[in-house]
Amino acid sequence: MIIRPKVTEGKAIQQLVNLYAVQGLLIPLSLHDIYERIREFFVYKIEDQIVGVASLHVIWEDLAEVRSMAVHPDYQRRGIGKALVLRCLDEGRDLGIKQVFLLTYKKEFFEKVGFQLIDKSKLPQKVWSDCIKCVKFPDCDEIAMSIML
Ligand SMILES: CC(C)(COP(=O)(O)OP(=O)(O)OC[C@H]1O[C@@H](n2cnc3c(N)ncnc32)[C@H](O)[C@@H]1OP(=O)(O)O)[C@@H](O)C(=O)NCCC(=O)NCCS
């Protein structure tokens, strides 16, 4: 079941995201980052446990980014990640967003959801504001992918 999280679930979101942040796959999130942006998140819950998370961050009137996409290792390859991305895209459509992009190492997964490779240098400057928090900044080796809605 995909729902909006409660603020009180911020710590569970942080644990899931930071599981992959320590591996360099996601940007780490502080609790402040999460509480401030709690309305951007979707969580996938099984019984009472958050097993997946994703967020859609609006950048501009025509552009949004899928961020903090994570599925717990015990629940991967069951369609949860895909369902979360599709939920983010539905929200993008509802908001009138034309293009959704993301930075990732998981090319095959996002291709299956309909994203295509794009030239990272063509993304607008404002996209990079959160990247300074990343341990890899400024030598980012992630690929950029996008989908038109
Ligand atoms: C990437 C991630 C979110 C995928 O979640 P998931 O729930 O396992 O993915 P799904 O089960 O919804 O997979 C959807 C499709 O993609 C495929 N897929 C999933 N992960 C894949 C991978 N790493 N490589 C290739 N294909 C993959 C699945 O086999 C499935 O294919 P199908 O539609 O033909 O059956 C999950 O592996 C994860 O949390 N990884 C660590 C964090 C991370 O890298 N996040 C992305 C950062 S942008």
PDB file of C-alpha atoms and ligand atoms in Angstrom:
ATOM      1  CA  MET A   1       0.000   0.000   0.000  1.00  0.00           C
ATOM      2  CA  ILE A   2       1.422   3.387  -1.042  1.00  0.00           C
ATOM      3  CA  ILE A   3       0.517   6.289   1.209  1.00  0.00           C
ATOM      4  CA  ARG A   4       1.815   9.605   2.469  1.00  0.00           C
ATOM      5  CA  PRO A   5       3.860   9.125   5.640  1.00  0.00           C
ATOM      6  CA  LYS A   6       3.071  10.626   8.984  1.00  0.00           C
ATOM      7  CA  VAL A   7       5.666  13.020  10.395  1.00  0.00           C
ATOM      8  CA  THR A   8       6.233  10.489  13.164  1.00  0.00           C
ATOM      9  CA  GLU A   9       7.509   8.062  10.519  1.00  0.00           C
ATOM     10  CA  GLY A  10      10.406  10.366   9.661  1.00  0.00           C
ATOM     11  CA  LYS A  11      12.917   8.220  11.539  1.00  0.00           C
ATOM     12  CA  ALA A  12      11.831   5.067   9.703  1.00  0.00           C
ATOM     13  CA  ILE A  13      12.241   6.890   6.373  1.00  0.00           C
ATOM     14  CA  GLN A  14      15.665   8.117   7.442  1.00  0.00           C
ATOM     15  CA  GLN A  15      16.803   4.599   8.401  1.00  0.00           C
ATOM     16  CA  LEU A  16      15.737   3.178   5.051  1.00  0.00           C
ATOM     17  CA  VAL A  17      17.306   5.958   2.971  1.00  0.00           C
ATOM     18  CA  ASN A  18      20.504   6.046   4.984  1.00  0.00           C
ATOM     19  CA  LEU A  19      20.914   2.289   4.580  1.00  0.00           C
ATOM     20  CA  TYR A  20      21.803   3.115   0.971  1.00  0.00           C
ATOM     21  CA  ALA A  21      23.345   6.542   1.628  1.00  0.00           C
ATOM     22  CA  VAL A  22      26.251   4.850   3.443  1.00  0.00           C
ATOM     23  CA  GLN A  23      26.845   2.834   0.259  1.00  0.00           C
ATOM     24  CA  GLY A  24      26.912   6.051  -1.789  1.00  0.00           C
ATOM     25  CA  LEU A  25      23.699   5.147  -3.638  1.00  0.00           C
ATOM     26  CA  LEU A  26      21.544   7.932  -2.180  1.00  0.00           C
ATOM     27  CA  ILE A  27      22.127  11.348  -0.641  1.00  0.00           C
ATOM     28  CA  PRO A  28      21.890  11.072   3.181  1.00  0.00           C
ATOM     29  CA  LEU A  29      18.883  12.718   4.790  1.00  0.00           C
ATOM     30  CA  SER A  30      18.829  14.450   8.164  1.00  0.00           C
ATOM     31  CA  LEU A  31      15.590  14.370  10.134  1.00  0.00           C
ATOM     32  CA  HIS A  32      15.267  18.073   9.382  1.00  0.00           C
ATOM     33  CA  ASP A  33      15.461  17.343   5.627  1.00  0.00           C
ATOM     34  CA  ILE A  34      12.687  14.781   6.034  1.00  0.00           C
ATOM     35  CA  TYR A  35      10.336  16.771   8.285  1.00  0.00           C
ATOM     36  CA  GLU A  36      10.712  19.839   6.088  1.00  0.00           C
ATOM     37  CA  ARG A  37       9.793  17.814   3.007  1.00  0.00           C
ATOM     38  CA  ILE A  38       7.468  15.243   4.545  1.00  0.00           C
ATOM     39  CA  ARG A  39       4.741  16.123   2.032  1.00  0.00           C
ATOM     40  CA  GLU A  40       7.036  15.107  -0.851  1.00  0.00           C
ATOM     41  CA  PHE A  41       7.354  11.506   0.292  1.00  0.00           C
ATOM     42  CA  PHE A  42       5.439   8.369  -0.506  1.00  0.00           C
ATOM     43  CA  VAL A  43       5.948   5.226   1.521  1.00  0.00           C
ATOM     44  CA  TYR A  44       5.101   1.628   0.734  1.00  0.00           C
ATOM     45  CA  LYS A  45       3.865  -0.136   3.839  1.00  0.00           C
ATOM     46  CA  ILE A  46       3.437  -3.805   4.520  1.00  0.00           C
ATOM     47  CA  GLU A  47       1.397  -4.177   7.674  1.00  0.00           C
ATOM     48  CA  ASP A  48       2.936  -1.432   9.784  1.00  0.00           C
ATOM     49  CA  GLN A  49       6.440  -1.496   8.320  1.00  0.00           C
ATOM     50  CA  ILE A  50       7.790   1.023   5.829  1.00  0.00           C
ATOM     51  CA  VAL A  51       9.555  -1.133   3.220  1.00  0.00           C
ATOM     52  CA  GLY A  52       9.853   1.425   0.427  1.00  0.00           C
ATOM     53  CA  VAL A  53      10.164   5.163   0.029  1.00  0.00           C
ATOM     54  CA  ALA A  54      10.351   7.713  -2.792  1.00  0.00           C
ATOM     55  CA  SER A  55       9.806  11.434  -3.120  1.00  0.00           C
ATOM     56  CA  LEU A  56       8.936  13.859  -5.883  1.00  0.00           C
ATOM     57  CA  HIS A  57      10.678  17.195  -5.506  1.00  0.00           C
ATOM     58  CA  VAL A  58       9.396  20.042  -7.675  1.00  0.00           C
ATOM     59  CA  ILE A  59      12.227  22.095  -9.185  1.00  0.00           C
ATOM     60  CA  TRP A  60      10.379  24.453 -11.515  1.00  0.00           C
ATOM     61  CA  GLU A  61       7.027  24.826 -13.252  1.00  0.00           C
ATOM     62  CA  ASP A  62       7.896  22.132 -15.772  1.00  0.00           C
ATOM     63  CA  LEU A  63      10.471  20.022 -13.948  1.00  0.00           C
ATOM     64  CA  ALA A  64      10.536  17.677 -10.947  1.00  0.00           C
ATOM     65  CA  GLU A  65      12.994  15.124  -9.581  1.00  0.00           C
ATOM     66  CA  VAL A  66      12.458  11.657  -8.139  1.00  0.00           C
ATOM     67  CA  ARG A  67      14.589  11.481  -4.992  1.00  0.00           C
ATOM     68  CA  SER A  68      15.320   9.158  -2.095  1.00  0.00           C
ATOM     69  CA  MET A  69      14.106   6.050  -3.909  1.00  0.00           C
ATOM     70  CA  ALA A  70      14.719   3.045  -1.682  1.00  0.00           C
ATOM     71  CA  VAL A  71      13.259  -0.399  -1.129  1.00  0.00           C
ATOM     72  CA  HIS A  72      14.355  -2.460   1.865  1.00  0.00           C
ATOM     73  CA  PRO A  73      16.741  -5.274   0.795  1.00  0.00           C
ATOM     74  CA  ASP A  74      14.303  -7.956   2.039  1.00  0.00           C
ATOM     75  CA  TYR A  75      11.530  -6.612  -0.208  1.00  0.00           C
ATOM     76  CA  GLN A  76      13.314  -5.887  -3.486  1.00  0.00           C
ATOM     77  CA  ARG A  77      12.290  -7.373  -6.861  1.00  0.00           C
ATOM     78  CA  ARG A  78       8.606  -7.515  -5.917  1.00  0.00           C
ATOM     79  CA  GLY A  79       7.440  -4.482  -7.913  1.00  0.00           C
ATOM     80  CA  ILE A  80       7.549  -2.093  -4.944  1.00  0.00           C
ATOM     81  CA  GLY A  81      10.136   0.272  -6.450  1.00  0.00           C
ATOM     82  CA  LYS A  82       8.265   0.456  -9.734  1.00  0.00           C
ATOM     83  CA  ALA A  83       4.959   1.136  -7.961  1.00  0.00           C
ATOM     84  CA  LEU A  84       6.565   3.982  -5.984  1.00  0.00           C
ATOM     85  CA  VAL A  85       8.067   5.614  -9.091  1.00  0.00           C
ATOM     86  CA  LEU A  86       4.749   5.341 -10.947  1.00  0.00           C
ATOM     87  CA  ARG A  87       3.014   6.999  -7.980  1.00  0.00           C
ATOM     88  CA  CYS A  88       5.518   9.873  -8.154  1.00  0.00           C
ATOM     89  CA  LEU A  89       4.868  10.221 -11.890  1.00  0.00           C
ATOM     90  CA  ASP A  90       1.097  10.286 -11.319  1.00  0.00           C
ATOM     91  CA  GLU A  91       1.604  13.090  -8.870  1.00  0.00           C
ATOM     92  CA  GLY A  92       3.791  14.937 -11.363  1.00  0.00           C
ATOM     93  CA  ARG A  93       0.980  14.686 -13.927  1.00  0.00           C
ATOM     94  CA  ASP A  94      -1.571  15.929 -11.399  1.00  0.00           C
ATOM     95  CA  LEU A  95       0.654  18.926 -10.694  1.00  0.00           C
ATOM     96  CA  GLY A  96       1.094  19.723 -14.392  1.00  0.00           C
ATOM     97  CA  ILE A  97       4.788  18.828 -14.478  1.00  0.00           C
ATOM     98  CA  LYS A  98       6.094  18.082 -17.979  1.00  0.00           C
ATOM     99  CA  GLN A  99       9.389  16.338 -17.224  1.00  0.00           C
ATOM    100  CA  VAL A 100      10.664  14.228 -14.328  1.00  0.00           C
ATOM    101  CA  PHE A 101      14.365  13.460 -14.006  1.00  0.00           C
ATOM    102  CA  LEU A 102      16.648  11.658 -11.589  1.00  0.00           C
ATOM    103  CA  LEU A 103      20.299  10.870 -10.974  1.00  0.00           C
ATOM    104  CA  THR A 104      21.115   7.221 -10.474  1.00  0.00           C
ATOM    105  CA  TYR A 105      23.315   4.180 -10.936  1.00  0.00           C
ATOM    106  CA  LYS A 106      20.254   1.964 -11.570  1.00  0.00           C
ATOM    107  CA  LYS A 107      19.853   2.483 -15.307  1.00  0.00           C
ATOM    108  CA  GLU A 108      18.086  -0.835 -16.019  1.00  0.00           C
ATOM    109  CA  PHE A 109      15.533  -0.387 -13.253  1.00  0.00           C
ATOM    110  CA  PHE A 110      14.535   3.099 -14.356  1.00  0.00           C
ATOM    111  CA  GLU A 111      14.502   2.101 -18.041  1.00  0.00           C
ATOM    112  CA  LYS A 112      11.885  -0.494 -17.135  1.00  0.00           C
ATOM    113  CA  VAL A 113       9.751   2.282 -15.684  1.00  0.00           C
ATOM    114  CA  GLY A 114      10.112   4.346 -18.905  1.00  0.00           C
ATOM    115  CA  PHE A 115      12.996   6.715 -18.143  1.00  0.00           C
ATOM    116  CA  GLN A 116      15.627   7.457 -20.796  1.00  0.00           C
ATOM    117  CA  LEU A 117      19.228   8.561 -20.524  1.00  0.00           C
ATOM    118  CA  ILE A 118      19.819  12.309 -20.885  1.00  0.00           C
ATOM    119  CA  ASP A 119      22.906  14.516 -20.930  1.00  0.00           C
ATOM    120  CA  LYS A 120      23.498  15.589 -17.316  1.00  0.00           C
ATOM    121  CA  SER A 121      25.054  18.870 -18.410  1.00  0.00           C
ATOM    122  CA  LYS A 122      21.749  19.910 -20.010  1.00  0.00           C
ATOM    123  CA  LEU A 123      19.944  19.977 -16.636  1.00  0.00           C
ATOM    124  CA  PRO A 124      19.415  23.499 -15.229  1.00  0.00           C
ATOM    125  CA  GLN A 125      21.779  24.819 -12.503  1.00  0.00           C
ATOM    126  CA  LYS A 126      19.050  24.834  -9.842  1.00  0.00           C
ATOM    127  CA  VAL A 127      18.982  21.039  -9.991  1.00  0.00           C
ATOM    128  CA  TRP A 128      22.356  20.852  -8.252  1.00  0.00           C
ATOM    129  CA  SER A 129      21.489  22.692  -5.015  1.00  0.00           C
ATOM    130  CA  ASP A 130      21.278  19.504  -2.900  1.00  0.00           C
ATOM    131  CA  CYS A 131      24.274  17.843  -4.506  1.00  0.00           C
ATOM    132  CA  ILE A 132      26.697  19.827  -2.362  1.00  0.00           C
ATOM    133  CA  LYS A 133      25.554  17.587   0.522  1.00  0.00           C
ATOM    134  CA  CYS A 134      26.785  14.540  -1.324  1.00  0.00           C
ATOM    135  CA  VAL A 135      30.154  13.045  -0.392  1.00  0.00           C
ATOM    136  CA  LYS A 136      30.888  12.647  -4.101  1.00  0.00           C
ATOM    137  CA  PHE A 137      30.389  16.315  -4.967  1.00  0.00           C
ATOM    138  CA  PRO A 138      31.713  17.653  -7.359  1.00  0.00           C
ATOM    139  CA  ASP A 139      32.830  14.387  -8.986  1.00  0.00           C
ATOM    140  CA  CYS A 140      29.395  12.876  -9.539  1.00  0.00           C
ATOM    141  CA  ASP A 141      29.449   9.698 -11.586  1.00  0.00           C
ATOM    142  CA  GLU A 142      25.700   9.071 -11.548  1.00  0.00           C
ATOM    143  CA  ILE A 143      23.803   9.100 -14.816  1.00  0.00           C
ATOM    144  CA  ALA A 144      20.860  11.401 -15.509  1.00  0.00           C
ATOM    145  CA  MET A 145      17.589   9.969 -16.783  1.00  0.00           C
ATOM    146  CA  SER A 146      14.262  11.570 -17.516  1.00  0.00           C
ATOM    147  CA  ILE A 147      10.717  10.896 -18.648  1.00  0.00           C
ATOM    148  CA  MET A 148       8.244  13.250 -20.306  1.00  0.00           C
ATOM    149  CA  LEU A 149       4.767  13.154 -18.758  1.00  0.00           C
TER     150      LEU A 149
HETATM  151  C1  LIG B   1      16.490   0.372  -7.307  1.00  0.00           C
HETATM  152  C2  LIG B   1      15.419  -0.148  -6.366  1.00  0.00           C
HETATM  153  C3  LIG B   1      14.614   1.027  -5.816  1.00  0.00           C
HETATM  154  C4  LIG B   1      14.495  -1.091  -7.139  1.00  0.00           C
HETATM  155  O1  LIG B   1      13.407  -1.476  -6.325  1.00  0.00           O
HETATM  156  P1  LIG B   1      12.654  -2.876  -6.495  1.00  0.00           P
HETATM  157  O2  LIG B   1      11.423  -2.831  -5.668  1.00  0.00           O
HETATM  158  O3  LIG B   1      13.600  -3.982  -6.254  1.00  0.00           O
HETATM  159  O4  LIG B   1      12.292  -2.850  -8.048  1.00  0.00           O
HETATM  160  P2  LIG B   1      11.036  -3.545  -8.747  1.00  0.00           P
HETATM  161  O5  LIG B   1      10.825  -4.892  -8.145  1.00  0.00           O
HETATM  162  O6  LIG B   1       9.877  -2.622  -8.752  1.00  0.00           O
HETATM  163  O7  LIG B   1      11.585  -3.722 -10.228  1.00  0.00           O
HETATM  164  C5  LIG B   1      10.925  -3.253 -11.404  1.00  0.00           C
HETATM  165  C6  LIG B   1      11.630  -3.864 -12.583  1.00  0.00           C
HETATM  166  O8  LIG B   1      13.017  -3.465 -12.585  1.00  0.00           O
HETATM  167  C7  LIG B   1      13.865  -4.609 -12.468  1.00  0.00           C
HETATM  168  N1  LIG B   1      14.981  -4.245 -11.583  1.00  0.00           N
HETATM  169  C8  LIG B   1      14.918  -3.896 -10.280  1.00  0.00           C
HETATM  170  N2  LIG B   1      16.154  -3.623  -9.805  1.00  0.00           N
HETATM  171  C9  LIG B   1      16.997  -3.798 -10.854  1.00  0.00           C
HETATM  172  C10 LIG B   1      18.395  -3.672 -10.992  1.00  0.00           C
HETATM  173  N3  LIG B   1      19.179  -3.297  -9.974  1.00  0.00           N
HETATM  174  N4  LIG B   1      18.939  -3.936 -12.219  1.00  0.00           N
HETATM  175  C11 LIG B   1      18.180  -4.322 -13.257  1.00  0.00           C
HETATM  176  N5  LIG B   1      16.814  -4.445 -13.190  1.00  0.00           N
HETATM  177  C12 LIG B   1      16.246  -4.194 -11.991  1.00  0.00           C
HETATM  178  C13 LIG B   1      13.012  -5.700 -11.878  1.00  0.00           C
HETATM  179  O9  LIG B   1      13.478  -6.986 -12.214  1.00  0.00           O
HETATM  180  C14 LIG B   1      11.663  -5.392 -12.523  1.00  0.00           C
HETATM  181  O10 LIG B   1      11.643  -5.870 -13.852  1.00  0.00           O
HETATM  182  P3  LIG B   1      10.293  -6.452 -14.532  1.00  0.00           P
HETATM  183  O11 LIG B   1       9.318  -5.283 -14.566  1.00  0.00           O
HETATM  184  O12 LIG B   1      10.737  -6.889 -15.884  1.00  0.00           O
HETATM  185  O13 LIG B   1       9.826  -7.552 -13.640  1.00  0.00           O
HETATM  186  C15 LIG B   1      16.031  -0.963  -5.184  1.00  0.00           C
HETATM  187  O14 LIG B   1      16.881  -1.945  -5.720  1.00  0.00           O
HETATM  188  C16 LIG B   1      16.811  -0.128  -4.200  1.00  0.00           C
HETATM  189  O15 LIG B   1      16.263   0.406  -3.232  1.00  0.00           O
HETATM  190  N6  LIG B   1      18.134  -0.021  -4.426  1.00  0.00           N
HETATM  191  C17 LIG B   1      19.024   0.685  -3.516  1.00  0.00           C
HETATM  192  C18 LIG B   1      18.819   2.168  -3.533  1.00  0.00           C
HETATM  193  C19 LIG B   1      18.966   2.760  -4.924  1.00  0.00           C
HETATM  194  O16 LIG B   1      19.910   2.491  -5.651  1.00  0.00           O
HETATM  195  N7  LIG B   1      17.973   3.605  -5.282  1.00  0.00           N
HETATM  196  C20 LIG B   1      17.933   4.264  -6.573  1.00  0.00           C
HETATM  197  C21 LIG B   1      18.662   5.535  -6.470  1.00  0.00           C
HETATM  198  S1  LIG B   1      18.126   6.694  -7.700  1.00  0.00           S
END
